Amino acid sequence: MILAVMGIAIGVLLFFRVPIAFAILGPCYCYLWYTDQSLGSGLRLAAQGVNSWPLLAVPLFILVGVSATRAGIADRLYDFALSLFGRVRGSLGYVNIGASLGFSWMSGSALADAAGISSVEVPAMRKHGYPARFAVGLSGASTVIGPIMPPSIPAIVYAAVAVVSTGALFAASVIPGFLIAASLAVVVYIWVRKHDELRTERFSGTELARNFRRAAGPMVTPLIIMGGILGGLFTPTEAAAIGAVYMLALGFIYRTVRLRDLLAIFRDTVLTTASIMIILAASTLLGWILAREQVPQTVANAIFALTDNKIVFLILVNVFLLVLGAIIEPTSALVISVPILLPVAVEFGVDPVHFGIVVILNLMIGLLTPPMGGVAFVLSSVTGISIADVFRGVAPFLVPLLVVLAIITFVPDLVLW
């Protein structure tokens, strides 16, 4: 009963748009008071949730993404992709996907992609005759690549919660990231077959070479981060630090970042990091309460009573996470759900790394769906398109994302090889 009351209280607070960390913390502290637990122990538990060496990579990778945005890296990648695909029918659709794919190696965040690249892509596509809904829908769907492809902030959080290797999660997420890009490209190909007029730029070898030189520096970033991690040269946290220094150095070399800009860069990094960490802290306390009330065991027993089939279990998990991601911020949903579902998944023989990629993709799709839809609201803000039209534009692109989700769920070797 007390857990039911807590759930209702959290739901009511979220309905009234109380920040999610405080919507969780309030009912959690009421639980501690009601069960005669020390309120100070709640503070210690919350602090322990973020006192983690792997989580140190979070602010550093956020710094990489903020620095890349300030340095104009997204524009350089966009220009290179445009000069590469300029003569292809529907080129701006492919450029949209390619720019998001390239930027994903530096940002690790769907919201950063939506706020940065999409503010350039959507106006450019509308200017060249693409319908607003198609432009914003494709831009929204392509932002999902960011938190899937390394360096992924959700992957770092999952690694800390599930106690698995961050490097393994990074390696496992590469194929799903490319699958998402390929599936969206197929949708663009099918759509543009009926729109022969959507040719934009004339191909120029000189312009391609010039834009390649401009984008060459940023394109080295994945080699530094992933090459260093998989080559055993440094840990993911060290890779994040090196990547941040490299990105700031590019900004100074390109003269798009000056000393006076550092304060704004660090401020944005701190604000984003703080919002993630306080959610993690609150969710850790909620996770402790759920564990104390033996919710994981109850859920496990309920699932085993319902089915002993691994495939059915994975289908149930996907449905549950898609619903959860639609109503709760992804970081909170991840921290709350993983301690409950992962032990059950392991009992069914699901690899924890494979399960992590499935969880992350499910929750990232939730960023595109109502009622929360964080990416959709950012796209509406930066493009001036109504939130209703953004959701309508995104809806067709949920199909390829769900297809990729099904593939990586039921073909784990694609993730684990």
XYZ file of C-alpha atoms in Angstrom:
417
model
C 0.000 0.000 0.000
C 2.749 2.451 0.898
C 4.464 1.846 -2.455
C 1.158 2.461 -4.235
C 0.746 5.747 -2.375
C 4.337 6.705 -3.286
C 3.693 5.944 -6.944
C 0.518 8.020 -6.973
C 2.301 10.888 -5.217
C 5.145 10.873 -7.730
C 2.646 10.788 -10.601
C 0.663 13.714 -9.184
C 3.812 15.803 -8.664
C 4.955 15.081 -12.225
C 1.501 16.042 -13.497
C 1.907 19.433 -11.837
C 5.339 19.734 -13.492
C 7.411 19.489 -10.333
C 11.039 18.816 -11.424
C 11.405 15.055 -11.578
C 14.232 14.824 -9.008
C 12.109 16.570 -6.376
C 8.982 14.682 -7.420
C 10.898 11.527 -6.482
C 12.694 12.855 -3.399
C 9.559 14.166 -1.659
C 7.647 10.860 -1.513
C 10.886 8.997 -0.733
C 11.473 11.136 2.359
C 7.853 10.654 3.394
C 8.501 6.897 3.182
C 11.607 7.229 5.378
C 9.624 9.226 7.943
C 6.675 6.824 7.886
C 8.896 3.738 8.348
C 10.993 5.376 11.104
C 14.136 5.451 8.980
C 16.812 8.086 9.507
C 16.295 11.032 7.175
C 20.064 11.501 7.195
C 20.491 7.984 5.835
C 18.391 9.033 2.837
C 20.827 11.844 2.133
C 23.788 9.464 2.426
C 22.157 6.934 0.106
C 21.429 9.616 -2.476
C 25.024 10.883 -2.297
C 26.414 7.364 -2.651
C 24.447 6.983 -5.860
C 26.609 9.596 -7.585
C 29.857 8.814 -5.744
C 31.081 6.634 -8.586
C 34.291 6.649 -10.614
C 32.583 5.653 -13.912
C 30.138 8.558 -13.508
C 33.063 10.975 -13.566
C 32.998 10.469 -17.329
C 29.541 12.068 -17.509
C 30.577 15.741 -16.993
C 33.630 15.206 -19.175
C 31.659 13.819 -22.116
C 29.086 16.581 -21.613
C 32.009 19.017 -21.866
C 32.991 17.345 -25.159
C 29.478 17.897 -26.534
C 29.160 21.490 -25.302
C 32.609 22.343 -26.662
C 31.756 20.773 -30.015
C 28.590 22.853 -30.244
C 30.392 26.085 -29.304
C 33.212 25.305 -31.736
C 30.794 25.004 -34.661
C 31.666 21.348 -35.240
C 28.082 20.532 -36.227
C 28.194 23.100 -39.041
C 31.455 21.661 -40.378
C 30.058 18.124 -40.394
C 26.837 19.338 -42.018
C 28.707 21.176 -44.780
C 30.876 18.136 -45.497
C 27.878 15.806 -45.671
C 26.055 18.271 -47.939
C 28.960 18.497 -50.372
C 29.203 14.692 -50.370
C 25.520 13.954 -51.063
C 24.556 17.190 -52.809
C 23.482 15.710 -56.150
C 21.569 12.782 -54.695
C 17.788 13.108 -54.871
C 16.559 13.973 -51.403
C 20.123 14.786 -50.410
C 19.219 16.898 -47.397
C 17.478 13.904 -45.842
C 20.675 11.851 -46.033
C 22.716 14.854 -44.900
C 20.436 15.151 -41.875
C 21.164 11.546 -40.879
C 24.872 11.752 -41.703
C 25.411 14.930 -39.701
C 23.666 13.418 -36.673
C 25.739 10.250 -37.039
C 28.961 12.237 -37.136
C 27.984 14.516 -34.269
C 26.905 11.521 -32.160
C 30.559 10.549 -31.666
C 31.023 13.806 -29.755
C 27.732 14.653 -28.042
C 26.288 11.502 -26.457
C 22.974 13.326 -26.022
C 19.799 13.443 -28.105
C 18.854 16.825 -26.668
C 22.222 18.318 -27.699
C 21.681 17.070 -31.251
C 18.134 18.448 -31.306
C 19.225 21.857 -30.029
C 22.355 22.079 -32.166
C 22.209 20.373 -35.555
C 18.425 20.379 -35.933
C 18.317 24.166 -35.671
C 20.354 24.194 -38.909
C 18.895 21.150 -40.666
C 15.171 21.833 -40.371
C 15.257 25.417 -41.782
C 17.550 24.249 -44.617
C 15.208 21.396 -45.544
C 12.111 23.624 -45.440
C 13.879 26.208 -47.599
C 14.505 23.565 -50.272
C 10.905 22.373 -50.407
C 10.735 19.593 -47.802
C 7.494 19.503 -45.796
C 7.928 20.831 -42.270
C 6.649 17.627 -40.674
C 9.031 15.444 -42.689
C 11.999 17.680 -41.873
C 11.319 17.869 -38.146
C 10.328 14.191 -37.930
C 13.540 12.996 -39.553
C 15.593 15.393 -37.423
C 13.940 14.081 -34.279
C 14.444 10.425 -35.194
C 18.100 10.965 -36.101
C 18.807 12.465 -32.662
C 18.328 8.967 -31.197
C 21.684 8.023 -32.720
C 23.447 10.401 -30.284
C 22.724 8.577 -26.998
C 23.206 5.177 -28.660
C 26.561 5.728 -30.372
C 29.571 6.140 -28.043
C 30.314 8.231 -26.093
C 26.816 7.648 -24.735
C 25.783 9.331 -21.476
C 22.997 6.766 -20.837
C 25.513 3.947 -21.407
C 27.781 5.401 -18.715
C 24.846 5.631 -16.289
C 23.761 2.059 -17.083
C 27.317 0.792 -16.620
C 27.458 2.392 -13.174
C 24.054 0.996 -12.133
C 24.516 -2.499 -13.595
C 28.242 -2.736 -12.716
C 29.352 -3.660 -16.229
C 32.179 -2.400 -18.404
C 31.599 1.033 -19.956
C 34.016 0.133 -22.746
C 32.028 -3.022 -23.512
C 28.803 -1.001 -23.700
C 30.472 1.513 -26.013
C 31.652 -1.276 -28.309
C 28.238 -2.951 -28.236
C 26.435 0.249 -29.238
C 28.264 0.890 -32.526
C 26.296 -1.576 -34.685
C 22.890 -0.456 -33.301
C 23.865 3.158 -34.023
C 24.665 2.376 -37.641
C 21.498 0.263 -37.943
C 19.394 3.239 -36.863
C 21.120 5.471 -39.427
C 20.626 2.853 -42.175
C 16.947 2.320 -41.336
C 16.246 6.053 -41.468
C 18.108 6.279 -44.789
C 15.811 3.558 -46.186
C 12.760 5.603 -45.157
C 14.217 8.692 -46.839
C 14.942 6.687 -50.008
C 11.379 5.391 -50.186
C 9.884 8.837 -49.537
C 12.006 10.787 -52.031
C 11.271 8.378 -54.910
C 8.064 10.372 -55.404
C 9.842 13.734 -55.139
C 12.283 13.986 -58.024
C 12.494 17.760 -57.586
C 14.393 17.420 -54.312
C 17.869 17.801 -55.748
C 19.801 20.623 -54.180
C 23.515 21.241 -54.583
C 25.677 20.655 -57.649
C 28.586 18.338 -56.904
C 31.963 20.049 -56.736
C 35.191 18.160 -56.115
C 36.890 21.358 -54.962
C 34.156 22.113 -52.452
C 34.168 18.508 -51.235
C 37.927 18.656 -50.625
C 37.617 21.992 -48.829
C 34.809 20.784 -46.569
C 36.667 17.547 -45.884
C 39.651 19.524 -44.639
C 37.320 21.571 -42.430
C 35.713 18.419 -40.995
C 38.856 16.275 -40.737
C 39.736 17.465 -37.242
C 36.372 16.615 -35.679
C 36.254 13.272 -37.509
C 39.395 12.206 -35.644
C 37.505 12.407 -32.337
C 35.961 8.892 -32.568
C 39.403 7.440 -33.271
C 40.793 9.127 -30.175
C 37.943 8.100 -27.871
C 37.034 4.621 -29.090
C 40.516 3.745 -30.346
C 42.023 4.627 -26.997
C 39.415 2.694 -25.007
C 39.376 -0.457 -27.128
C 43.142 -0.307 -27.586
C 43.644 -0.311 -23.835
C 45.429 3.043 -23.833
C 43.061 4.666 -21.352
C 39.791 4.183 -19.491
C 36.497 5.710 -20.657
C 36.852 8.433 -18.017
C 40.366 9.262 -19.229
C 39.111 9.138 -22.825
C 36.443 11.686 -21.900
C 39.063 14.026 -20.443
C 41.309 13.703 -23.505
C 38.327 14.210 -25.814
C 37.306 17.359 -23.950
C 40.808 18.840 -24.198
C 40.988 17.927 -27.897
C 37.604 19.508 -28.646
C 38.529 22.729 -26.841
C 41.830 22.781 -28.731
C 39.942 22.509 -32.036
C 37.754 25.412 -30.978
C 40.822 27.600 -30.323
C 42.474 26.477 -33.587
C 39.310 27.303 -35.566
C 38.991 30.576 -33.601
C 35.373 29.777 -32.831
C 36.171 29.486 -29.111
C 38.005 32.218 -27.216
C 39.136 32.477 -23.624
C 36.086 34.528 -22.702
C 33.861 31.681 -23.973
C 35.265 29.172 -21.482
C 33.107 30.451 -18.637
C 29.915 29.891 -20.659
C 31.110 26.435 -21.789
C 31.889 25.328 -18.245
C 28.641 26.850 -16.947
C 26.558 24.906 -19.484
C 28.489 21.736 -18.629
C 27.915 22.202 -14.889
C 24.186 22.915 -15.298
C 23.633 19.837 -17.477
C 25.750 17.641 -15.196
C 23.947 18.870 -12.076
C 20.520 18.126 -13.558
C 21.603 14.561 -14.394
C 23.331 13.927 -11.064
C 20.463 15.124 -8.868
C 18.111 12.863 -10.820
C 20.559 9.983 -10.329
C 20.766 10.716 -6.601
C 16.976 10.807 -6.198
C 16.527 7.667 -8.289
C 19.158 5.854 -6.207
C 17.142 6.515 -3.046
C 13.977 5.316 -4.768
C 15.836 2.206 -5.942
C 16.903 1.473 -2.341
C 13.302 1.744 -1.183
C 12.125 -0.595 -3.940
C 14.837 -3.087 -2.996
C 13.926 -2.829 0.709
C 10.313 -3.609 -0.144
C 11.511 -6.579 -2.258
C 9.973 -5.219 -5.440
C 12.608 -6.907 -7.702
C 11.794 -10.305 -6.212
C 8.061 -9.670 -6.526
C 8.432 -8.632 -10.161
C 10.643 -11.640 -10.891
C 8.149 -14.049 -9.341
C 5.302 -12.426 -11.264
C 7.158 -12.701 -14.568
C 8.190 -16.314 -13.980
C 4.592 -17.128 -13.061
C 3.495 -15.556 -16.321
C 6.116 -17.083 -18.628
C 9.372 -18.998 -18.665
C 10.057 -18.091 -22.296
C 12.952 -15.718 -22.932
C 11.368 -14.229 -26.066
C 8.109 -13.452 -24.284
C 10.064 -11.885 -21.430
C 11.964 -9.600 -23.816
C 8.708 -8.563 -25.516
C 7.195 -7.689 -22.127
C 10.305 -5.715 -21.167
C 10.213 -3.743 -24.421
C 6.546 -2.846 -23.999
C 7.100 -1.831 -20.373
C 10.157 0.312 -21.164
C 8.494 2.028 -24.126
C 5.625 3.067 -21.849
C 8.000 4.038 -19.024
C 10.194 6.100 -21.371
C 7.162 7.988 -22.622
C 6.213 9.232 -19.154
C 9.491 9.464 -17.194
C 12.784 11.188 -17.974
C 15.233 8.564 -19.376
C 17.902 8.824 -16.668
C 15.352 8.285 -13.901
C 13.646 5.496 -15.827
C 16.998 3.785 -16.339
C 18.092 3.998 -12.701
C 14.696 2.835 -11.436
C 14.089 -0.019 -13.888
C 17.518 -1.624 -14.247
C 17.915 -2.849 -10.636
C 14.478 -4.474 -10.932
C 14.680 -5.941 -14.441
C 18.364 -6.843 -14.834
C 18.415 -9.686 -12.263
C 15.373 -11.195 -13.967
C 16.994 -10.799 -17.383
C 20.121 -12.583 -16.169
C 17.928 -15.442 -14.891
C 16.537 -15.733 -18.421
C 20.084 -15.890 -19.814
C 20.193 -12.348 -21.248
C 23.677 -10.830 -21.335
C 23.828 -7.633 -19.189
C 25.593 -5.699 -21.973
C 22.995 -6.732 -24.539
C 20.225 -5.879 -22.070
C 21.762 -2.435 -21.560
C 21.558 -1.564 -25.259
C 17.926 -2.741 -25.367
C 17.032 -0.633 -22.315
C 18.771 2.484 -23.638
C 17.177 2.333 -27.099
C 13.716 1.816 -25.584
C 14.072 4.832 -23.322
C 15.526 7.004 -26.087
C 12.513 6.275 -28.287
C 10.487 7.653 -25.381
C 12.136 11.029 -25.991
C 10.108 11.249 -29.208
C 6.712 10.212 -27.882
C 4.032 12.066 -25.918
C 3.383 13.108 -23.216
C 6.980 13.877 -22.120
C 8.882 13.744 -25.447
C 11.910 15.819 -24.428
C 13.407 15.902 -27.930
C 10.059 16.875 -29.459
C 9.729 19.889 -27.160
C 13.303 21.005 -27.918
C 12.652 20.695 -31.664
C 9.474 22.729 -31.320
C 11.395 25.412 -29.451
C 14.328 25.732 -31.883
C 12.297 25.447 -35.106
C 9.084 27.290 -34.222
C 6.976 24.317 -35.368
C 4.056 23.490 -33.087
C 4.523 20.557 -30.720
C 1.522 18.813 -32.283
C 3.121 18.963 -35.742
C 6.430 17.746 -34.293
C 4.761 14.661 -32.808
C 2.896 14.040 -36.085
C 6.123 14.414 -38.047
C 8.029 12.022 -35.790
C 5.322 9.313 -35.804
C 6.232 7.673 -39.181
C 9.895 7.493 -38.186
C 9.061 5.494 -35.076
C 8.521 2.500 -37.373
C 12.193 2.076 -38.424
C 13.322 2.735 -34.842
C 11.030 -0.030 -33.560
C 12.262 -2.361 -36.306
C 15.860 -1.783 -35.197
C 14.790 -2.316 -31.585
C 13.276 -5.679 -32.526
C 16.420 -6.678 -34.432
C 18.855 -5.926 -31.628
C 16.482 -7.462 -29.055
C 16.158 -10.819 -30.782
C 19.553 -10.981 -32.537
C 21.945 -10.330 -29.643
C 24.995 -11.379 -31.658
C 24.712 -8.111 -33.613
C 25.359 -6.307 -30.338
C 27.807 -8.675 -28.667
C 30.155 -9.896 -31.398
